[in-house]
Amino acid sequence: MSLDTPKVTFKRVMLKISGEALMGDQGFGLHPPTVERIAREVKSVHDLGVEICMVIGGGNIFRGLQGSAQGMERTTADYMGMLATVMNALAMQSALEQLGIHTRVISAITMNEVAEPYIRRRAVRHLEKKRICIFAAGTGNPYFTTDTAATLRANEMNCEAIFKGTKVDGVYDKDPAKYPDAKRYETVTYDDVLAKRLGVMDASAIALARDNNLPIIVFSLDEPGGFKGILSGHGTSTRVQG
């Protein structure tokens, strides 16, 4: 390792991003330049030797709760949302492989023609071989969000932290887009996130992270070099911990 190479404290991490992060300035769907930009961010961390898991939401294509609210049966709507996450995972896989990184899409719903089925030992082996694993289709069950799926897979893969990429540089006491006096937390406990409804992740995901002492680091994915910087101990973020 050269002297210029940043020192990182994590060997294996989960990166959780929303589907909306892939749509750029569009109101819907995938924006290929944005997907490519995020892929380059992931590559910069992969180049440091960090083993990376990913979970990407599907809200840029279809959100189960919205479908349910519009009269669709909830289970059907949730399965449609899971399929949206597979589409996003395939787009990210394509972008990463164009950068020369071996990537596997691993689906909780069996679809052998486009993705591997989820087998924990096989996924761990991919990570050990420095392949990026993108876990798609949530947990494979309705009524669970991709936040919960990311926390579940992070625990199963023995990740040391969840990095949640958002549009803001951490967790605030109120929406910084609406309130100029919003204050950012440097650290916040799982219990405070739940009690104050800070919106980091849904309650199931926070409780699962708390029960397994899995830290959640919230940072801005829009900041160039943000993922690499936060992982190296620089930049602005909020750490959710016990």
Coordinates of N, CA and C in Angstrom, one line a residue:
M1 N 0.8 -1.2 0.0 CA 0.0 0.0 0.0 C 0.9 1.2 0.0
S2 N 0.6 2.2 -0.9 CA 1.5 3.4 -1.0 C 1.1 4.3 0.1
L3 N 2.1 5.3 0.3 CA 1.8 6.3 1.4 C 0.6 7.2 1.1
D4 N 0.3 7.3 -0.2 CA -0.8 8.1 -0.6 C -2.2 7.4 -0.4
T5 N -2.2 6.1 -0.2 CA -3.4 5.4 -0.1 C -4.1 5.6 1.3
P6 N -5.3 6.1 1.3 CA -6.0 6.4 2.6 C -6.1 5.1 3.4
K7 N -6.0 5.3 4.7 CA -6.2 4.2 5.6 C -7.6 4.0 5.9
V8 N -8.2 2.8 5.8 CA -9.6 2.5 6.0 C -9.7 1.6 7.2
T9 N -10.7 1.8 8.0 CA -10.9 1.0 9.2 C -11.9 -0.1 9.1
F10 N -12.5 -0.2 7.9 CA -13.5 -1.3 7.6 C -13.0 -2.2 6.6
K11 N -13.2 -3.5 6.8 CA -12.8 -4.5 5.7 C -14.0 -4.9 4.9
R12 N -15.2 -4.9 5.5 CA -16.4 -5.3 4.7 C -17.6 -4.4 5.1
V13 N -18.2 -3.8 4.2 CA -19.3 -2.9 4.5 C -20.5 -3.1 3.6
M14 N -21.6 -2.6 4.0 CA -22.9 -2.6 3.2 C -23.1 -1.2 2.8
L15 N -23.3 -1.0 1.5 CA -23.8 0.4 1.0 C -25.2 0.3 0.7
K16 N -26.0 1.1 1.3 CA -27.5 1.1 1.1 C -27.8 2.4 0.4
I17 N -28.4 2.4 -0.8 CA -28.8 3.6 -1.4 C -30.3 3.5 -1.9
S18 N -30.9 4.6 -2.1 CA -32.3 4.5 -2.5 C -32.4 4.4 -4.0
G19 N -33.5 3.9 -4.5 CA -33.7 3.9 -6.0 C -33.7 5.3 -6.5
E20 N -34.2 6.3 -5.8 CA -34.3 7.7 -6.2 C -32.9 8.2 -6.5
A21 N -31.9 7.7 -5.8 CA -30.5 8.2 -6.1 C -30.0 7.9 -7.5
L22 N -30.7 6.9 -8.2 CA -30.2 6.6 -9.5 C -30.9 7.4 -10.6
M23 N -31.9 8.2 -10.2 CA -32.7 8.9 -11.3 C -32.2 10.3 -11.6
G24 N -31.1 10.7 -10.8 CA -30.5 12.0 -11.1 C -31.6 13.1 -11.0
D25 N -31.6 14.0 -11.9 CA -32.6 15.2 -11.9 C -33.9 14.8 -12.5
Q26 N -34.0 13.6 -13.0 CA -35.3 13.1 -13.6 C -36.3 12.8 -12.5
G27 N -37.5 12.8 -12.8 CA -38.5 12.5 -11.8 C -38.9 11.0 -11.7
F28 N -38.2 10.2 -12.6 CA -38.6 8.8 -12.7 C -37.5 8.0 -13.4
G29 N -37.3 6.7 -13.1 CA -36.5 5.9 -13.9 C -35.0 6.0 -13.6
L30 N -34.2 5.5 -14.5 CA -32.8 5.5 -14.3 C -32.1 6.6 -15.2
H31 N -31.1 7.2 -14.6 CA -30.3 8.2 -15.3 C -28.9 7.6 -15.5
P32 N -28.6 7.1 -16.7 CA -27.3 6.4 -16.8 C -26.0 7.2 -16.3
P33 N -25.9 8.5 -16.6 CA -24.7 9.2 -16.1 C -24.7 9.1 -14.5
T34 N -25.8 9.2 -13.9 CA -25.8 9.1 -12.4 C -25.4 7.7 -11.9
V35 N -25.9 6.7 -12.6 CA -25.6 5.3 -12.2 C -24.1 5.2 -12.4
E36 N -23.5 5.7 -13.4 CA -22.1 5.6 -13.7 C -21.3 6.3 -12.6
R37 N -21.8 7.5 -12.2 CA -21.1 8.3 -11.2 C -21.0 7.5 -9.9
I38 N -22.1 6.9 -9.5 CA -22.2 6.2 -8.2 C -21.3 4.9 -8.4
A39 N -21.3 4.3 -9.5 CA -20.4 3.1 -9.7 C -18.9 3.5 -9.6
R40 N -18.6 4.7 -10.0 CA -17.2 5.2 -9.8 C -16.9 5.4 -8.4
E41 N -17.9 5.9 -7.6 CA -17.7 6.1 -6.2 C -17.4 4.7 -5.5
V42 N -18.2 3.7 -5.9 CA -18.0 2.4 -5.3 C -16.7 1.8 -5.7
K43 N -16.3 2.0 -7.0 CA -15.0 1.5 -7.4 C -13.8 2.1 -6.6
S44 N -13.9 3.4 -6.3 CA -12.9 4.1 -5.5 C -12.7 3.4 -4.1
V45 N -13.7 2.9 -3.6 CA -13.6 2.2 -2.3 C -13.2 0.8 -2.5
H46 N -13.7 0.1 -3.5 CA -13.3 -1.2 -3.9 C -11.8 -1.3 -4.1
D47 N -11.2 -0.2 -4.7 CA -9.8 -0.2 -5.0 C -8.9 -0.1 -3.8
L48 N -9.5 0.2 -2.6 CA -8.8 0.3 -1.4 C -8.7 -1.1 -0.7
G49 N -9.4 -2.1 -1.4 CA -9.4 -3.5 -0.8 C -10.6 -3.8 0.1
V50 N -11.5 -2.9 0.2 CA -12.7 -3.1 1.0 C -13.7 -4.0 0.3
E51 N -14.3 -5.0 1.0 CA -15.3 -5.8 0.4 C -16.6 -5.2 0.6
I52 N -17.4 -5.1 -0.5 CA -18.6 -4.3 -0.6 C -19.8 -5.1 -0.9
C53 N -20.9 -4.9 -0.1 CA -22.2 -5.4 -0.4 C -23.0 -4.2 -0.8
M54 N -24.1 -4.4 -1.6 CA -24.9 -3.2 -1.9 C -26.4 -3.7 -1.8
V55 N -27.3 -2.8 -1.4 CA -28.7 -2.9 -1.6 C -29.2 -1.6 -2.1
I56 N -30.0 -1.7 -3.2 CA -30.5 -0.5 -3.8 C -32.1 -0.6 -3.8
G57 N -32.7 0.5 -3.4 CA -34.2 0.5 -3.3 C -34.8 0.5 -4.8
G58 N -36.1 0.6 -4.8 CA -36.7 0.5 -6.1 C -37.7 1.7 -6.4
G59 N -37.6 2.7 -5.5 CA -38.6 3.8 -5.5 C -38.6 4.6 -6.8
N60 N -37.5 4.6 -7.6 CA -37.4 5.3 -8.8 C -38.3 4.7 -9.9
I61 N -38.7 3.4 -9.7 CA -39.5 2.7 -10.7 C -40.9 2.4 -10.1
F62 N -40.9 1.8 -8.9 CA -42.2 1.5 -8.3 C -42.0 1.3 -6.8
R63 N -42.9 1.9 -6.1 CA -42.9 1.8 -4.6 C -44.1 1.1 -4.1
G64 N -43.9 0.0 -3.4 CA -45.1 -0.8 -3.0 C -46.1 -0.1 -2.2
L65 N -45.6 0.8 -1.2 CA -46.6 1.5 -0.4 C -47.4 2.4 -1.2
Q66 N -46.8 3.1 -2.2 CA -47.6 4.0 -3.0 C -48.7 3.2 -3.8
G67 N -48.3 2.1 -4.4 CA -49.2 1.3 -5.1 C -50.4 0.8 -4.2
S68 N -50.0 0.4 -3.0 CA -51.0 0.0 -2.0 C -52.0 1.1 -1.7
A69 N -51.4 2.3 -1.5 CA -52.2 3.5 -1.2 C -53.2 3.8 -2.3
Q70 N -52.9 3.4 -3.5 CA -53.7 3.8 -4.6 C -54.7 2.6 -4.9
G71 N -54.8 1.7 -4.0 CA -55.9 0.7 -4.1 C -55.4 -0.7 -4.5
M72 N -54.1 -0.8 -4.8 CA -53.5 -2.1 -5.2 C -53.3 -3.0 -4.0
E73 N -53.5 -4.3 -4.1 CA -53.4 -5.2 -3.0 C -51.9 -5.1 -2.5
R74 N -51.7 -5.0 -1.2 CA -50.4 -4.7 -0.7 C -49.3 -5.7 -1.1
T75 N -49.6 -7.0 -1.0 CA -48.6 -8.0 -1.3 C -48.2 -7.9 -2.7
T76 N -49.1 -7.8 -3.6 CA -48.8 -7.6 -5.0 C -47.9 -6.4 -5.3
A77 N -48.3 -5.3 -4.7 CA -47.5 -4.0 -4.8 C -46.1 -4.2 -4.3
D78 N -45.9 -4.9 -3.2 CA -44.6 -5.1 -2.7 C -43.8 -6.0 -3.6
Y79 N -44.3 -7.0 -4.1 CA -43.6 -7.8 -5.1 C -43.2 -7.0 -6.3
M80 N -44.0 -6.1 -6.8 CA -43.7 -5.3 -7.9 C -42.5 -4.4 -7.5
G81 N -42.5 -3.9 -6.3 CA -41.4 -3.1 -5.8 C -40.1 -3.9 -5.8
M82 N -40.2 -5.2 -5.4 CA -39.0 -6.0 -5.3 C -38.4 -6.2 -6.7
L83 N -39.3 -6.3 -7.7 CA -38.8 -6.5 -9.1 C -38.1 -5.2 -9.6
A84 N -38.6 -4.1 -9.1 CA -37.9 -2.8 -9.4 C -36.5 -2.8 -8.9
T85 N -36.3 -3.3 -7.7 CA -34.9 -3.3 -7.2 C -34.0 -4.2 -8.0
V86 N -34.5 -5.3 -8.6 CA -33.7 -6.1 -9.4 C -33.3 -5.4 -10.7
M87 N -34.2 -4.6 -11.3 CA -33.8 -3.7 -12.4 C -32.7 -2.8 -12.1
N88 N -32.8 -2.1 -10.9 CA -31.7 -1.2 -10.5 C -30.4 -1.9 -10.2
A89 N -30.5 -3.1 -9.6 CA -29.3 -3.9 -9.4 C -28.6 -4.3 -10.7
L90 N -29.3 -4.7 -11.7 CA -28.7 -5.0 -13.0 C -28.1 -3.8 -13.6
A91 N -28.7 -2.6 -13.5 CA -28.1 -1.4 -14.0 C -26.8 -1.1 -13.4
M92 N -26.8 -1.2 -12.0 CA -25.5 -1.0 -11.3 C -24.5 -2.0 -11.6
Q93 N -24.9 -3.3 -11.7 CA -23.9 -4.3 -12.1 C -23.3 -4.0 -13.5
S94 N -24.1 -3.6 -14.4 CA -23.6 -3.2 -15.7 C -22.5 -2.1 -15.6
A95 N -22.9 -1.1 -14.9 CA -22.0 0.1 -14.7 C -20.7 -0.3 -14.1
L96 N -20.8 -1.2 -13.0 CA -19.5 -1.6 -12.3 C -18.7 -2.5 -13.2
E97 N -19.3 -3.4 -14.0 CA -18.5 -4.3 -14.8 C -17.9 -3.5 -15.9
Q98 N -18.5 -2.4 -16.4 CA -17.8 -1.6 -17.4 C -16.5 -0.9 -16.8
L99 N -16.5 -0.8 -15.5 CA -15.3 -0.3 -14.9 C -14.3 -1.4 -14.5
G100 N -14.6 -2.6 -14.9 CA -13.7 -3.7 -14.7 C -13.8 -4.4 -13.3
I101 N -15.0 -4.3 -12.6 CA -15.2 -4.9 -11.3 C -16.1 -6.0 -11.5
H102 N -15.7 -7.2 -11.0 CA -16.6 -8.4 -11.0 C -17.7 -8.2 -10.0
T103 N -18.9 -8.3 -10.5 CA -20.1 -8.0 -9.7 C -21.1 -9.1 -9.8
R104 N -21.8 -9.5 -8.7 CA -22.9 -10.5 -8.7 C -24.2 -9.8 -8.2
V105 N -25.2 -10.0 -9.0 CA -26.6 -9.7 -8.5 C -27.2 -10.9 -7.9
I106 N -27.6 -10.8 -6.6 CA -28.1 -12.0 -5.9 C -29.5 -11.6 -5.4
S107 N -30.5 -12.4 -5.9 CA -31.9 -12.1 -5.7 C -32.5 -13.0 -4.7
A108 N -33.3 -12.4 -3.8 CA -34.1 -13.1 -2.8 C -35.3 -13.8 -3.5
I109 N -35.6 -13.5 -4.7 CA -36.7 -14.1 -5.5 C -36.0 -14.9 -6.6
T110 N -36.2 -16.2 -6.8 CA -35.5 -17.0 -7.8 C -35.8 -16.5 -9.2
M111 N -34.8 -16.1 -9.9 CA -34.9 -15.7 -11.3 C -33.6 -16.0 -12.0
N112 N -33.3 -17.3 -12.2 CA -32.0 -17.8 -12.5 C -31.4 -17.2 -13.8
E113 N -32.3 -16.8 -14.7 CA -31.8 -16.2 -16.0 C -31.1 -14.9 -15.8
V114 N -31.4 -14.1 -14.7 CA -30.8 -12.8 -14.6 C -30.0 -12.6 -13.3
A115 N -30.2 -13.5 -12.3 CA -29.5 -13.2 -11.1 C -29.3 -14.6 -10.3
E116 N -28.3 -14.6 -9.5 CA -28.1 -15.8 -8.6 C -29.1 -15.8 -7.5
P117 N -29.5 -17.0 -7.1 CA -30.4 -17.1 -5.9 C -29.5 -16.8 -4.6
Y118 N -30.2 -16.3 -3.6 CA -29.4 -16.0 -2.4 C -29.1 -17.3 -1.6
I119 N -27.8 -17.5 -1.6 CA -27.2 -18.6 -0.8 C -26.1 -18.0 0.0
R120 N -26.2 -17.9 1.3 CA -25.3 -17.2 2.2 C -23.8 -17.5 1.9
R121 N -23.5 -18.8 2.0 CA -22.1 -19.2 1.9 C -21.5 -18.8 0.5
R122 N -22.3 -18.9 -0.5 CA -21.9 -18.5 -1.9 C -21.6 -17.0 -1.9
A123 N -22.5 -16.2 -1.3 CA -22.3 -14.8 -1.3 C -21.1 -14.4 -0.5
V124 N -20.8 -15.0 0.6 CA -19.6 -14.8 1.4 C -18.4 -15.1 0.5
R125 N -18.4 -16.2 -0.2 CA -17.3 -16.5 -1.0 C -17.0 -15.5 -2.1
H126 N -18.1 -14.9 -2.7 CA -17.9 -13.9 -3.7 C -17.2 -12.7 -3.1
L127 N -17.6 -12.3 -1.9 CA -16.9 -11.2 -1.2 C -15.5 -11.5 -0.9
E128 N -15.2 -12.7 -0.5 CA -13.8 -13.1 -0.2 C -12.9 -13.0 -1.5
K129 N -13.6 -13.2 -2.7 CA -12.9 -13.1 -3.9 C -12.9 -11.7 -4.5
K130 N -13.3 -10.7 -3.6 CA -13.3 -9.3 -4.0 C -14.3 -8.9 -5.1
R131 N -15.4 -9.7 -5.2 CA -16.5 -9.4 -6.0 C -17.5 -8.5 -5.2
I132 N -18.1 -7.6 -5.9 CA -19.2 -6.8 -5.3 C -20.5 -7.6 -5.4
C133 N -21.2 -7.7 -4.3 CA -22.5 -8.4 -4.2 C -23.6 -7.4 -4.1
I134 N -24.5 -7.4 -5.0 CA -25.7 -6.5 -5.0 C -26.9 -7.4 -4.6
F135 N -27.4 -7.2 -3.5 CA -28.6 -8.0 -3.0 C -29.8 -7.3 -3.5
A136 N -30.6 -8.1 -4.3 CA -31.8 -7.5 -4.9 C -33.1 -8.2 -4.4
A137 N -34.2 -7.7 -4.7 CA -35.5 -8.2 -4.3 C -35.8 -8.2 -2.8
G138 N -35.2 -7.3 -2.1 CA -35.4 -7.2 -0.7 C -35.1 -8.4 0.1
T139 N -36.0 -8.8 1.0 CA -35.9 -10.0 1.8 C -36.6 -11.2 1.0
G140 N -37.3 -10.8 0.0 CA -38.1 -11.8 -0.7 C -39.5 -11.9 -0.1
N141 N -39.8 -11.0 0.9 CA -41.1 -11.1 1.6 C -41.8 -9.7 1.5
P142 N -43.1 -9.7 1.3 CA -43.8 -8.4 1.4 C -43.8 -7.8 2.8
Y143 N -44.1 -6.6 2.9 CA -44.1 -5.9 4.2 C -42.8 -5.6 4.8
F144 N -41.7 -5.9 4.1 CA -40.4 -5.5 4.6 C -39.7 -4.6 3.5
T145 N -39.1 -3.5 4.0 CA -38.5 -2.5 3.2 C -37.0 -3.0 2.8
T146 N -36.5 -2.2 1.8 CA -35.1 -2.5 1.5 C -34.1 -2.1 2.6
D147 N -34.5 -1.1 3.4 CA -33.7 -0.8 4.6 C -33.6 -2.0 5.5
T148 N -34.6 -2.7 5.7 CA -34.6 -4.0 6.5 C -33.8 -5.0 5.8
A149 N -33.9 -5.1 4.5 CA -33.2 -6.1 3.7 C -31.7 -5.8 3.9
A150 N -31.3 -4.5 3.8 CA -29.9 -4.2 3.9 C -29.3 -4.5 5.2
T151 N -30.1 -4.3 6.3 CA -29.6 -4.6 7.6 C -29.5 -6.1 7.8
L152 N -30.5 -6.8 7.3 CA -30.4 -8.3 7.4 C -29.2 -8.9 6.7
R153 N -29.0 -8.5 5.4 CA -27.9 -9.0 4.7 C -26.6 -8.5 5.3
A154 N -26.5 -7.3 5.8 CA -25.3 -6.8 6.4 C -24.9 -7.7 7.6
N155 N -25.9 -8.1 8.4 CA -25.6 -9.0 9.5 C -25.2 -10.4 9.0
E156 N -25.9 -10.9 8.0 CA -25.6 -12.2 7.5 C -24.2 -12.3 6.9
M157 N -23.8 -11.2 6.3 CA -22.5 -11.2 5.6 C -21.4 -10.7 6.6
N158 N -21.7 -10.5 7.9 CA -20.7 -10.0 8.9 C -20.1 -8.7 8.5
C159 N -20.9 -7.8 7.9 CA -20.4 -6.5 7.6 C -20.1 -5.7 8.9
E160 N -19.2 -4.8 8.8 CA -18.8 -4.1 10.0 C -19.6 -2.8 10.2
A161 N -20.2 -2.4 9.1 CA -21.1 -1.1 9.2 C -22.0 -1.1 8.0
I162 N -23.1 -0.3 8.1 CA -23.9 0.0 7.0 C -23.6 1.5 6.6
F163 N -23.3 1.7 5.4 CA -23.2 3.1 4.9 C -24.4 3.5 4.1
K164 N -25.2 4.4 4.6 CA -26.4 4.8 4.0 C -26.2 6.1 3.2
G165 N -26.1 6.1 1.9 CA -25.9 7.2 1.1 C -27.3 7.9 0.8
T166 N -27.3 9.2 1.2 CA -28.5 10.0 1.0 C -28.2 11.3 0.3
K167 N -29.2 12.2 0.3 CA -29.0 13.5 -0.4 C -28.5 14.6 0.6
V168 N -28.4 14.2 1.9 CA -27.9 15.1 2.9 C -26.7 14.5 3.6
D169 N -25.9 15.3 4.3 CA -24.6 14.8 4.9 C -24.7 14.3 6.3
G170 N -25.9 13.7 6.6 CA -26.0 13.1 7.9 C -27.4 13.1 8.4
V171 N -27.6 12.9 9.7 CA -28.9 12.9 10.3 C -29.2 14.2 11.0
Y172 N -30.3 14.8 10.8 CA -30.7 16.1 11.3 C -31.9 16.0 12.3
D173 N -32.0 17.0 13.2 CA -33.1 17.0 14.1 C -34.4 17.3 13.4
K174 N -34.4 17.9 12.2 CA -35.5 18.2 11.3 C -35.0 18.3 9.9
D175 N -35.9 18.4 9.0 CA -35.6 18.4 7.6 C -34.8 19.6 7.2
P176 N -33.5 19.5 6.9 CA -32.6 20.7 6.5 C -33.1 21.4 5.3
A177 N -33.8 20.7 4.4 CA -34.3 21.4 3.2 C -35.4 22.3 3.5
K178 N -36.1 22.1 4.6 CA -37.2 23.0 5.0 C -36.9 24.0 6.1
Y179 N -35.9 23.6 7.0 CA -35.6 24.4 8.1 C -34.1 24.7 8.2
P180 N -33.8 26.0 7.9 CA -32.4 26.4 7.9 C -31.7 26.2 9.2
D181 N -32.4 26.2 10.3 CA -31.8 26.0 11.6 C -31.7 24.6 12.1
A182 N -31.9 23.6 11.1 CA -31.8 22.2 11.5 C -30.4 21.9 11.9
K183 N -30.2 21.1 12.9 CA -28.9 20.7 13.4 C -28.6 19.3 13.1
R184 N -27.3 19.1 12.7 CA -26.9 17.7 12.4 C -26.2 17.1 13.6
Y185 N -26.5 15.8 13.7 CA -26.0 15.0 14.8 C -24.6 14.4 14.3
E186 N -23.6 14.5 15.2 CA -22.3 13.8 14.9 C -22.6 12.3 15.2
T187 N -23.1 12.0 16.3 CA -23.5 10.6 16.6 C -24.9 10.7 17.2
V188 N -25.6 9.6 17.1 CA -27.0 9.5 17.7 C -27.2 8.0 18.0
T189 N -28.0 7.7 19.0 CA -28.2 6.3 19.4 C -29.4 5.8 18.6
Y190 N -29.4 4.4 18.5 CA -30.5 3.8 17.9 C -31.8 4.1 18.6
D191 N -31.8 4.2 19.9 CA -33.1 4.5 20.6 C -33.6 5.9 20.3
D192 N -32.6 6.8 20.2 CA -33.0 8.2 19.9 C -33.6 8.3 18.5
V193 N -33.0 7.6 17.5 CA -33.5 7.5 16.2 C -35.0 7.0 16.2
L194 N -35.3 6.0 17.0 CA -36.6 5.5 17.1 C -37.5 6.4 17.8
A195 N -37.1 6.9 19.0 CA -38.0 7.8 19.8 C -38.3 9.1 19.1
K196 N -37.3 9.7 18.4 CA -37.5 11.0 17.8 C -37.9 10.9 16.3
R197 N -38.1 9.7 15.9 CA -38.5 9.4 14.5 C -37.7 10.2 13.5
L198 N -36.4 10.0 13.5 CA -35.5 10.8 12.7 C -35.4 10.3 11.3
G199 N -36.0 9.2 11.0 CA -36.2 8.8 9.6 C -34.9 8.3 8.9
V200 N -34.0 7.8 9.7 CA -32.7 7.3 9.1 C -33.1 6.0 8.3
M201 N -33.7 5.1 8.9 CA -34.3 3.9 8.3 C -35.6 3.5 9.0
D202 N -36.3 2.6 8.5 CA -37.5 2.2 9.2 C -37.2 1.5 10.5
A203 N -38.2 1.5 11.3 CA -38.0 1.0 12.7 C -37.5 -0.4 12.8
S204 N -38.0 -1.3 11.9 CA -37.5 -2.7 11.9 C -36.0 -2.8 11.6
A205 N -35.5 -2.0 10.7 CA -34.1 -1.9 10.3 C -33.3 -1.4 11.5
I206 N -33.7 -0.3 12.1 CA -33.0 0.2 13.2 C -32.9 -0.8 14.4
A207 N -34.0 -1.4 14.7 CA -34.0 -2.4 15.8 C -33.1 -3.6 15.5
L208 N -33.1 -4.0 14.2 CA -32.2 -5.1 13.9 C -30.7 -4.7 14.0
A209 N -30.4 -3.5 13.6 CA -29.0 -3.0 13.7 C -28.7 -2.9 15.2
R210 N -29.6 -2.3 16.0 CA -29.3 -2.2 17.4 C -29.1 -3.5 18.1
D211 N -29.9 -4.5 17.8 CA -29.8 -5.8 18.5 C -28.5 -6.5 18.1
N212 N -27.8 -6.1 17.0 CA -26.6 -6.7 16.6 C -25.4 -5.8 16.6
N213 N -25.6 -4.6 17.3 CA -24.5 -3.6 17.4 C -23.9 -3.3 16.1
L214 N -24.7 -3.1 15.1 CA -24.2 -2.8 13.7 C -24.3 -1.3 13.5
P215 N -23.2 -0.5 13.4 CA -23.3 0.9 13.2 C -23.8 1.3 11.8
I216 N -24.6 2.4 11.8 CA -25.1 2.9 10.5 C -24.5 4.3 10.3
I217 N -23.8 4.5 9.2 CA -23.1 5.8 8.9 C -23.9 6.4 7.8
V218 N -24.5 7.6 8.0 CA -25.3 8.3 7.1 C -24.4 9.4 6.5
F219 N -24.3 9.5 5.1 CA -23.5 10.5 4.5 C -24.2 10.9 3.2
S220 N -23.6 11.9 2.5 CA -24.2 12.4 1.3 C -23.5 11.7 0.1
L221 N -24.4 11.0 -0.7 CA -23.9 10.3 -1.9 C -23.7 11.3 -3.0
D222 N -24.2 12.6 -2.9 CA -24.1 13.6 -3.9 C -22.7 14.3 -3.8
E223 N -22.0 14.1 -2.7 CA -20.7 14.7 -2.6 C -19.6 13.9 -3.3
P224 N -19.0 14.5 -4.3 CA -17.9 13.7 -5.0 C -16.9 13.2 -4.1
G225 N -16.6 11.9 -4.2 CA -15.6 11.3 -3.3 C -16.1 11.0 -1.9
G226 N -17.4 11.2 -1.7 CA -18.0 11.1 -0.4 C -17.8 9.8 0.3
F227 N -18.1 8.7 -0.5 CA -18.1 7.3 0.1 C -16.7 7.0 0.5
K228 N -15.7 7.2 -0.4 CA -14.3 7.0 -0.1 C -13.8 7.8 1.1
G229 N -14.2 9.1 1.1 CA -13.8 10.0 2.2 C -14.3 9.6 3.5
I230 N -15.6 9.3 3.6 CA -16.2 8.9 4.9 C -15.6 7.6 5.4
L231 N -15.3 6.7 4.5 CA -14.8 5.4 4.9 C -13.3 5.6 5.4
S232 N -12.7 6.6 4.9 CA -11.3 6.9 5.3 C -11.2 7.8 6.5
G233 N -12.4 8.2 7.1 CA -12.4 9.0 8.3 C -12.5 10.5 8.0
H234 N -12.8 10.9 6.8 CA -12.9 12.3 6.5 C -14.3 12.7 6.1
G235 N -14.6 14.0 5.9 CA -15.9 14.4 5.4 C -16.9 14.4 6.6
T236 N -18.2 14.7 6.2 CA -19.2 14.9 7.1 C -20.2 13.8 7.1
S237 N -20.6 13.3 8.3 CA -21.5 12.2 8.3 C -22.1 12.1 9.7
T238 N -23.1 11.2 9.9 CA -23.6 10.9 11.2 C -23.5 9.4 11.5
R239 N -23.0 9.1 12.7 CA -22.9 7.7 13.0 C -24.0 7.3 14.0
V240 N -24.8 6.3 13.6 CA -25.9 5.8 14.5 C -25.3 4.5 15.2
Q241 N -25.3 4.6 16.5 CA -24.7 3.5 17.3 C -25.4 3.4 18.6
G242 N -25.0 2.4 19.4 CA -25.6 2.2 20.7 C -25.2 3.2 21.8

